[in-house]
């Protein structure tokens, strides 16, 4: 029988917990604490022991937490870091790998887990613990050659009954400086709240923003089902809203819901399948397929297939690449090339240097390039630029 990474991690935790379990007396008092209370008490004592650099005691207490709550992600992160710093890298990597492959792990924590996985094999001395993050923030200042992703085409050909008509396009790509801010909070009830805003120093651009929330469905105990809601305004002033549900099973997610784009006259159902992989060396991969139906008068229903690779090039460098194929399920417009379907291929690549990859706060530098190809030239563009980024978690 094939043993998954998560099963290996749980086995490692169970074996580590044997000394602790042997020394724990079972109370038969009438008012015995619940497993949740036992776990909470042990976790508080473990953090206190780590603050006092009592590493052996902290390890036993974290193992006790996981004895009562085997899927306590915060305790697993702390135990993985402690084991890595004490030279027990194999057990630490198994725990981190399980968290990376678990789709319920919040996205903002994945970057820190990846950095910890990369450094696990080279860490030797114990370090003060980090408090499990509940809030995250990111600030970005960048400059790009085409931040509004304006088309590279210089003219547009319209298909008319009396013959084709070619018109020049007056709007051309322009370089610009932009800034963005993003904040997120994970509540005590497990709801993830996010807010993001971006502005560009180009006159024709609006301020873009996004509000999103995600949490567990009422009555579902294992967290496999989540609800999701999002509303946003893009730089061109158009809006998009969507609500839906997510089913999570290990490293696989199924998304189902409905969306609306009022200005584009598009609305309808969507479905998305996403799969995540991680390697012991810290590399992460994602693949997805998305089907978006349209019951309005705008652009047609579409299918998207894509993949992303985040490669850890040592402890400070990350290289991220993304490729996505877009295919219209019917003709885009009778005015463009006789109602031809769009086929669009988009590629993004970014190289990032993190000055302090394991610190709760730190700076990073990023250079990136992006390009889109299309069989209808109106939808082709390219962009490149550089960014300075500050990230914090607390």
Tab-separated table of C-alpha atoms in Angstrom:
chain	number	residue	atom	x	y	z
A	1	UNK	CA	0.000	0.000	0.000
A	2	UNK	CA	1.350	3.425	-0.945
A	3	UNK	CA	2.094	5.712	2.009
A	4	UNK	CA	1.402	9.399	1.410
A	5	UNK	CA	3.584	12.255	2.673
A	6	UNK	CA	0.887	13.278	5.142
A	7	UNK	CA	0.736	9.717	6.524
A	8	UNK	CA	4.517	9.719	6.885
A	9	UNK	CA	4.374	13.004	8.769
A	10	UNK	CA	1.671	11.737	11.091
A	11	UNK	CA	3.681	8.549	11.701
A	12	UNK	CA	6.770	10.633	12.478
A	13	UNK	CA	4.795	12.769	14.918
A	14	UNK	CA	3.287	9.654	16.531
A	15	UNK	CA	6.721	8.084	17.039
A	16	UNK	CA	8.091	11.323	18.447
A	17	UNK	CA	5.169	11.481	20.861
A	18	UNK	CA	5.820	8.061	22.472
A	19	UNK	CA	8.122	9.379	25.232
A	20	UNK	CA	5.595	12.071	26.059
A	21	UNK	CA	2.667	9.649	26.023
A	22	UNK	CA	4.487	7.269	28.357
A	23	UNK	CA	4.946	9.990	30.959
A	24	UNK	CA	1.413	11.380	30.905
A	25	UNK	CA	-0.910	10.215	33.642
A	26	UNK	CA	-4.565	9.800	32.763
A	27	UNK	CA	-6.882	11.695	35.060
A	28	UNK	CA	-10.212	10.126	35.945
A	29	UNK	CA	-11.494	13.157	37.798
A	30	UNK	CA	-15.105	14.034	37.255
A	31	UNK	CA	-14.189	17.438	35.729
A	32	UNK	CA	-11.442	16.170	33.403
A	33	UNK	CA	-10.333	18.725	30.770
A	34	UNK	CA	-11.357	18.162	27.171
A	35	UNK	CA	-8.762	17.232	24.508
A	36	UNK	CA	-9.014	20.769	23.103
A	37	UNK	CA	-8.249	22.250	26.525
A	38	UNK	CA	-5.343	19.863	27.028
A	39	UNK	CA	-3.935	20.835	23.632
A	40	UNK	CA	-4.328	24.576	24.279
A	41	UNK	CA	-2.573	24.313	27.655
A	42	UNK	CA	0.301	22.264	26.233
A	43	UNK	CA	0.740	24.692	23.327
A	44	UNK	CA	0.940	27.707	25.644
A	45	UNK	CA	3.550	25.931	27.794
A	46	UNK	CA	5.495	24.908	24.659
A	47	UNK	CA	5.760	28.515	23.467
A	48	UNK	CA	6.908	29.533	26.933
A	49	UNK	CA	9.553	26.787	26.966
A	50	UNK	CA	10.857	27.852	23.554
A	51	UNK	CA	11.073	31.457	24.712
A	52	UNK	CA	13.207	30.227	27.632
A	53	UNK	CA	15.283	28.029	25.256
A	54	UNK	CA	14.164	24.824	27.012
A	55	UNK	CA	14.195	22.890	23.744
A	56	UNK	CA	13.644	19.346	25.031
A	57	UNK	CA	10.681	20.384	27.153
A	58	UNK	CA	9.232	22.385	24.253
A	59	UNK	CA	9.494	19.385	21.938
A	60	UNK	CA	7.672	17.126	24.421
A	61	UNK	CA	4.912	19.684	24.883
A	62	UNK	CA	4.415	20.126	21.127
A	63	UNK	CA	4.208	16.358	20.764
A	64	UNK	CA	1.534	16.402	23.474
A	65	UNK	CA	-0.452	18.990	21.508
A	66	UNK	CA	-0.363	16.747	18.436
A	67	UNK	CA	-1.376	13.749	20.515
A	68	UNK	CA	-4.674	15.499	21.266
A	69	UNK	CA	-4.954	17.388	17.946
A	70	UNK	CA	-3.014	15.504	15.208
A	71	UNK	CA	-3.844	18.133	12.531
A	72	UNK	CA	-2.979	21.253	14.556
A	73	UNK	CA	-1.083	23.153	11.846
A	74	UNK	CA	0.401	25.763	14.193
A	75	UNK	CA	1.899	23.100	16.455
A	76	UNK	CA	3.243	21.206	13.423
A	77	UNK	CA	4.995	24.359	12.131
A	78	UNK	CA	6.603	25.005	15.510
A	79	UNK	CA	7.682	21.362	15.890
A	80	UNK	CA	9.108	21.264	12.352
A	81	UNK	CA	11.167	24.384	12.990
A	82	UNK	CA	12.400	23.035	16.316
A	83	UNK	CA	13.384	19.661	14.841
A	84	UNK	CA	15.163	21.343	11.920
A	85	UNK	CA	17.195	23.554	14.228
A	86	UNK	CA	18.155	20.517	16.343
A	87	UNK	CA	19.474	18.662	13.297
A	88	UNK	CA	16.576	16.181	12.900
A	89	UNK	CA	15.941	17.247	9.344
A	90	UNK	CA	14.172	14.138	8.041
A	91	UNK	CA	11.306	14.396	10.539
A	92	UNK	CA	11.106	18.176	10.042
A	93	UNK	CA	10.927	17.856	6.265
A	94	UNK	CA	8.147	15.254	6.496
A	95	UNK	CA	6.020	17.586	8.615
A	96	UNK	CA	6.648	20.620	6.384
A	97	UNK	CA	5.950	18.574	3.261
A	98	UNK	CA	2.595	17.487	4.697
A	99	UNK	CA	1.627	21.090	5.430
A	100	UNK	CA	2.619	22.236	1.938
A	101	UNK	CA	0.543	19.503	0.324
A	102	UNK	CA	-2.484	20.217	2.519
A	103	UNK	CA	-4.751	22.610	0.597
A	104	UNK	CA	-6.148	23.919	3.899
A	105	UNK	CA	-2.796	25.553	4.717
A	106	UNK	CA	-3.367	29.319	4.160
A	107	UNK	CA	-1.613	30.604	1.068
A	108	UNK	CA	0.337	33.348	2.925
A	109	UNK	CA	2.010	30.673	5.114
A	110	UNK	CA	3.256	28.603	2.182
A	111	UNK	CA	6.140	30.955	1.406
A	112	UNK	CA	7.499	30.750	4.953
A	113	UNK	CA	7.087	26.969	4.979
A	114	UNK	CA	8.947	26.714	1.684
A	115	UNK	CA	11.833	28.801	3.044
A	116	UNK	CA	11.937	26.646	6.181
A	117	UNK	CA	12.026	23.505	4.034
A	118	UNK	CA	14.993	24.852	2.046
A	119	UNK	CA	16.900	25.748	5.209
A	120	UNK	CA	16.034	22.602	7.181
A	121	UNK	CA	18.999	20.621	5.882
A	122	UNK	CA	21.550	23.309	6.797
A	123	UNK	CA	20.221	24.538	10.141
A	124	UNK	CA	22.149	23.388	13.223
A	125	UNK	CA	21.680	25.735	16.182
A	126	UNK	CA	18.372	26.394	17.920
A	127	UNK	CA	16.849	29.816	17.359
A	128	UNK	CA	14.014	31.648	19.125
A	129	UNK	CA	10.600	30.523	17.886
A	130	UNK	CA	8.333	32.539	15.660
A	131	UNK	CA	4.784	33.123	16.790
A	132	UNK	CA	2.248	31.559	14.398
A	133	UNK	CA	1.217	34.289	11.974
A	134	UNK	CA	-2.376	35.502	11.920
A	135	UNK	CA	-1.858	38.726	9.953
A	136	UNK	CA	0.115	39.398	6.798
A	137	UNK	CA	0.944	42.541	4.844
A	138	UNK	CA	2.798	43.290	1.631
A	139	UNK	CA	3.779	46.583	0.027
A	140	UNK	CA	5.130	46.807	-3.526
A	141	UNK	CA	6.650	49.640	-5.534
A	142	UNK	CA	7.414	48.866	-9.175
A	143	UNK	CA	7.909	50.192	-12.649
A	144	UNK	CA	6.920	48.422	-15.841
A	145	UNK	CA	7.072	49.003	-19.556
A	146	UNK	CA	3.341	48.332	-19.974
A	147	UNK	CA	1.576	48.138	-16.565
A	148	UNK	CA	-1.867	48.600	-18.178
A	149	UNK	CA	-1.154	45.667	-20.562
A	150	UNK	CA	-2.174	47.751	-23.569
A	151	UNK	CA	-2.282	45.861	-26.864
A	152	UNK	CA	0.828	45.791	-29.048
A	153	UNK	CA	-1.321	46.074	-32.180
A	154	UNK	CA	-1.113	49.344	-34.102
A	155	UNK	CA	-4.417	48.951	-35.903
A	156	UNK	CA	-7.606	46.917	-35.860
A	157	UNK	CA	-9.386	45.307	-38.812
A	158	UNK	CA	-13.181	45.148	-38.634
A	159	UNK	CA	-15.144	42.581	-40.624
A	160	UNK	CA	-18.100	44.407	-42.220
A	161	UNK	CA	-20.707	43.264	-44.786
A	162	UNK	CA	-19.264	45.645	-47.361
A	163	UNK	CA	-15.654	44.523	-46.798
A	164	UNK	CA	-12.918	44.782	-44.199
A	165	UNK	CA	-12.113	48.149	-42.636
A	166	UNK	CA	-8.737	48.838	-40.984
A	167	UNK	CA	-8.554	51.578	-38.357
A	168	UNK	CA	-5.456	52.861	-36.535
A	169	UNK	CA	-5.242	52.510	-32.739
A	170	UNK	CA	-4.268	55.725	-31.000
A	171	UNK	CA	-3.540	54.146	-27.606
A	172	UNK	CA	-0.062	52.616	-27.380
A	173	UNK	CA	1.797	50.922	-24.493
A	174	UNK	CA	3.294	53.355	-21.990
A	175	UNK	CA	5.698	52.738	-19.119
A	176	UNK	CA	4.570	53.665	-15.642
A	177	UNK	CA	5.268	53.464	-11.924
A	178	UNK	CA	2.807	51.719	-9.671
A	179	UNK	CA	2.354	50.900	-5.998
A	180	UNK	CA	0.215	48.281	-4.285
A	181	UNK	CA	-0.653	47.250	-0.751
A	182	UNK	CA	-2.112	43.946	0.452
A	183	UNK	CA	-3.241	42.918	3.940
A	184	UNK	CA	-4.741	39.642	5.176
A	185	UNK	CA	-6.005	38.341	8.482
A	186	UNK	CA	-6.869	34.819	9.609
A	187	UNK	CA	-9.510	35.044	12.329
A	188	UNK	CA	-9.797	32.730	15.320
A	189	UNK	CA	-12.744	31.074	13.545
A	190	UNK	CA	-10.589	30.202	10.518
A	191	UNK	CA	-11.927	32.901	8.169
A	192	UNK	CA	-9.315	34.455	5.868
A	193	UNK	CA	-9.975	38.140	5.057
A	194	UNK	CA	-7.980	39.980	2.369
A	195	UNK	CA	-7.850	43.536	1.022
A	196	UNK	CA	-5.657	44.861	-1.793
A	197	UNK	CA	-5.275	48.182	-3.611
A	198	UNK	CA	-3.098	49.312	-6.528
A	199	UNK	CA	-2.504	52.657	-8.205
A	200	UNK	CA	-0.594	53.626	-11.373
A	201	UNK	CA	0.764	57.056	-12.324
A	202	UNK	CA	-0.941	56.979	-15.737
A	203	UNK	CA	-3.860	59.315	-16.336
A	204	UNK	CA	-6.110	56.722	-17.971
A	205	UNK	CA	-5.820	54.255	-15.078
A	206	UNK	CA	-8.263	53.828	-12.223
A	207	UNK	CA	-7.313	52.732	-8.730
A	208	UNK	CA	-7.719	48.976	-8.608
A	209	UNK	CA	-8.862	47.169	-5.478
A	210	UNK	CA	-9.929	43.720	-4.306
A	211	UNK	CA	-11.801	42.456	-1.238
A	212	UNK	CA	-11.978	38.727	-0.570
A	213	UNK	CA	-13.050	36.360	2.199
A	214	UNK	CA	-12.903	32.596	2.644
A	215	UNK	CA	-13.926	30.338	5.500
A	216	UNK	CA	-15.404	27.034	6.579
A	217	UNK	CA	-19.006	26.197	5.776
A	218	UNK	CA	-21.299	26.062	8.831
A	219	UNK	CA	-21.833	22.544	10.133
A	220	UNK	CA	-18.772	21.093	8.354
A	221	UNK	CA	-16.279	19.977	10.987
A	222	UNK	CA	-13.284	18.724	8.989
A	223	UNK	CA	-12.751	21.946	7.008
A	224	UNK	CA	-12.968	20.128	3.666
A	225	UNK	CA	-15.680	22.513	2.432
A	226	UNK	CA	-15.050	26.261	2.304
A	227	UNK	CA	-17.069	29.236	1.097
A	228	UNK	CA	-15.456	32.036	-0.906
A	229	UNK	CA	-16.539	35.550	-1.955
A	230	UNK	CA	-14.671	38.278	-3.826
A	231	UNK	CA	-15.316	41.664	-5.400
A	232	UNK	CA	-12.783	43.744	-7.295
A	233	UNK	CA	-12.223	46.694	-9.598
A	234	UNK	CA	-9.521	46.476	-12.266
A	235	UNK	CA	-7.227	49.242	-13.508
A	236	UNK	CA	-9.502	49.833	-16.502
A	237	UNK	CA	-12.436	50.567	-14.180
A	238	UNK	CA	-14.393	47.360	-14.790
A	239	UNK	CA	-15.698	45.229	-11.928
A	240	UNK	CA	-15.849	41.497	-11.283
A	241	UNK	CA	-17.669	39.699	-8.472
A	242	UNK	CA	-17.867	36.028	-7.623
A	243	UNK	CA	-19.142	33.716	-4.897
A	244	UNK	CA	-18.665	29.993	-4.596
A	245	UNK	CA	-17.664	26.939	-2.626
A	246	UNK	CA	-14.371	25.029	-2.477
A	247	UNK	CA	-13.935	21.350	-1.702
A	248	UNK	CA	-10.439	20.421	-0.517
A	249	UNK	CA	-9.009	16.922	-0.482
A	250	UNK	CA	-5.312	16.814	0.299
A	251	UNK	CA	-3.486	18.887	-2.297
A	252	UNK	CA	-6.481	19.032	-4.676
A	253	UNK	CA	-9.192	21.699	-4.771
A	254	UNK	CA	-12.512	21.854	-6.625
A	255	UNK	CA	-14.084	25.314	-7.024
A	256	UNK	CA	-17.731	25.851	-8.013
A	257	UNK	CA	-19.598	29.145	-8.104
A	258	UNK	CA	-20.979	32.059	-10.086
A	259	UNK	CA	-19.426	35.307	-11.329
A	260	UNK	CA	-20.566	38.641	-12.728
A	261	UNK	CA	-18.766	41.269	-14.858
A	262	UNK	CA	-21.375	44.042	-15.287
A	263	UNK	CA	-19.484	46.336	-17.675
A	264	UNK	CA	-18.437	43.431	-19.872
A	265	UNK	CA	-21.999	42.028	-19.878
A	266	UNK	CA	-20.803	38.666	-18.684
A	267	UNK	CA	-22.185	36.449	-15.942
A	268	UNK	CA	-22.651	32.758	-15.304
A	269	UNK	CA	-21.233	29.690	-13.551
A	270	UNK	CA	-17.596	28.696	-13.221
A	271	UNK	CA	-15.769	25.530	-12.213
A	272	UNK	CA	-12.092	25.163	-11.387
A	273	UNK	CA	-9.835	22.214	-10.549
A	274	UNK	CA	-6.474	22.959	-8.914
A	275	UNK	CA	-3.679	20.616	-7.844
A	276	UNK	CA	-0.591	21.470	-5.783
A	277	UNK	CA	2.730	19.613	-5.445
A	278	UNK	CA	5.829	20.291	-3.358
A	279	UNK	CA	9.271	18.684	-3.286
A	280	UNK	CA	11.681	18.171	-0.348
A	281	UNK	CA	14.061	20.703	-1.940
A	282	UNK	CA	11.461	23.448	-1.617
A	283	UNK	CA	10.071	23.606	-5.163
A	284	UNK	CA	6.323	24.087	-5.543
A	285	UNK	CA	4.111	23.358	-8.543
A	286	UNK	CA	0.480	24.023	-9.390
A	287	UNK	CA	-1.747	23.028	-12.291
A	288	UNK	CA	-5.322	24.086	-12.961
A	289	UNK	CA	-8.212	23.828	-15.378
A	290	UNK	CA	-11.045	26.353	-15.394
A	291	UNK	CA	-14.359	26.437	-17.234
A	292	UNK	CA	-16.273	29.733	-17.270
A	293	UNK	CA	-19.705	29.930	-18.827
A	294	UNK	CA	-21.349	33.156	-20.019
A	295	UNK	CA	-25.094	33.735	-20.098
A	296	UNK	CA	-24.779	37.418	-20.994
A	297	UNK	CA	-24.130	39.265	-24.237
A	298	UNK	CA	-20.388	39.785	-23.792
A	299	UNK	CA	-17.370	37.633	-24.590
A	300	UNK	CA	-18.123	33.904	-24.936
A	301	UNK	CA	-17.677	31.044	-22.534
A	302	UNK	CA	-14.066	29.940	-22.163
A	303	UNK	CA	-11.677	27.244	-21.032
A	304	UNK	CA	-8.346	27.933	-19.321
A	305	UNK	CA	-5.513	25.476	-18.677
A	306	UNK	CA	-2.450	26.557	-16.766
A	307	UNK	CA	0.501	25.713	-14.589
A	308	UNK	CA	2.914	27.427	-12.249
A	309	UNK	CA	6.358	26.483	-10.955
A	310	UNK	CA	7.998	28.190	-7.985
A	311	UNK	CA	11.626	27.100	-7.843
A	312	UNK	CA	13.767	27.595	-4.728
A	313	UNK	CA	17.267	28.555	-5.886
A	314	UNK	CA	18.957	28.411	-2.517
A	315	UNK	CA	17.670	30.081	0.633
A	316	UNK	CA	17.367	33.619	-0.821
A	317	UNK	CA	16.370	33.194	-4.466
A	318	UNK	CA	13.037	32.193	-5.963
A	319	UNK	CA	12.157	31.852	-9.633
A	320	UNK	CA	8.485	31.750	-10.520
A	321	UNK	CA	7.097	30.849	-13.948
A	322	UNK	CA	3.473	30.692	-15.047
A	323	UNK	CA	1.956	29.520	-18.333
A	324	UNK	CA	-1.745	29.654	-19.215
A	325	UNK	CA	-3.746	28.767	-22.329
A	326	UNK	CA	-7.098	30.471	-22.966
A	327	UNK	CA	-9.581	29.102	-25.504
A	328	UNK	CA	-12.971	30.614	-26.390
A	329	UNK	CA	-15.749	28.067	-26.753
A	330	UNK	CA	-17.447	30.117	-29.486
A	331	UNK	CA	-16.689	33.110	-31.704
A	332	UNK	CA	-15.571	36.272	-29.932
A	333	UNK	CA	-17.189	38.935	-32.133
A	334	UNK	CA	-18.698	39.090	-35.626
A	335	UNK	CA	-16.655	42.279	-36.175
A	336	UNK	CA	-13.283	40.589	-35.615
A	337	UNK	CA	-11.986	38.152	-38.244
A	338	UNK	CA	-15.401	36.684	-39.070
A	339	UNK	CA	-16.279	35.781	-35.478
A	340	UNK	CA	-13.077	33.842	-34.890
A	341	UNK	CA	-12.463	32.118	-31.568
A	342	UNK	CA	-9.613	33.536	-29.500
A	343	UNK	CA	-6.668	31.353	-28.574
A	344	UNK	CA	-4.429	33.139	-26.088
A	345	UNK	CA	-1.167	31.965	-24.535
A	346	UNK	CA	0.212	33.967	-21.584
A	347	UNK	CA	3.634	33.519	-19.992
A	348	UNK	CA	4.976	35.241	-16.856
A	349	UNK	CA	8.408	34.864	-15.283
A	350	UNK	CA	9.798	36.550	-12.158
A	351	UNK	CA	13.119	36.216	-10.322
A	352	UNK	CA	13.105	37.339	-6.696
A	353	UNK	CA	15.831	37.861	-4.098
A	354	UNK	CA	14.705	37.768	-0.454
A	355	UNK	CA	17.090	39.497	1.941
A	356	UNK	CA	15.816	37.685	5.085
A	357	UNK	CA	13.757	34.673	3.938
A	358	UNK	CA	12.938	33.282	7.401
A	359	UNK	CA	12.342	36.575	9.203
A	360	UNK	CA	8.776	37.676	10.085
A	361	UNK	CA	9.409	40.914	8.169
A	362	UNK	CA	11.750	41.570	5.291
A	363	UNK	CA	12.488	43.106	1.900
A	364	UNK	CA	12.762	41.515	-1.525
A	365	UNK	CA	13.760	42.619	-5.023
A	366	UNK	CA	12.034	41.211	-8.096
A	367	UNK	CA	12.499	41.496	-11.854
A	368	UNK	CA	9.810	40.147	-14.138
A	369	UNK	CA	8.696	39.755	-17.716
A	370	UNK	CA	5.307	38.869	-19.170
A	371	UNK	CA	3.984	38.268	-22.663
A	372	UNK	CA	0.711	37.251	-24.259
A	373	UNK	CA	0.314	35.805	-27.733
A	374	UNK	CA	-3.022	35.607	-29.565
A	375	UNK	CA	-4.283	34.649	-33.008
A	376	UNK	CA	-6.280	37.919	-32.848
A	377	UNK	CA	-3.569	40.575	-32.586
A	378	UNK	CA	-5.761	42.942	-30.556
A	379	UNK	CA	-5.226	40.721	-27.491
A	380	UNK	CA	-1.416	40.440	-27.684
A	381	UNK	CA	0.785	42.452	-25.313
A	382	UNK	CA	4.069	42.333	-23.398
A	383	UNK	CA	5.438	43.887	-20.219
A	384	UNK	CA	8.651	43.878	-18.168
A	385	UNK	CA	9.808	45.649	-15.058
A	386	UNK	CA	11.267	45.593	-11.565
A	387	UNK	CA	9.783	45.782	-8.073
A	388	UNK	CA	10.846	46.313	-4.497
A	389	UNK	CA	8.685	44.422	-2.001
A	390	UNK	CA	8.233	44.505	1.768
A	391	UNK	CA	6.450	41.629	3.525
A	392	UNK	CA	5.479	41.191	7.129
A	393	UNK	CA	3.763	38.498	9.208
A	394	UNK	CA	2.752	38.646	12.828
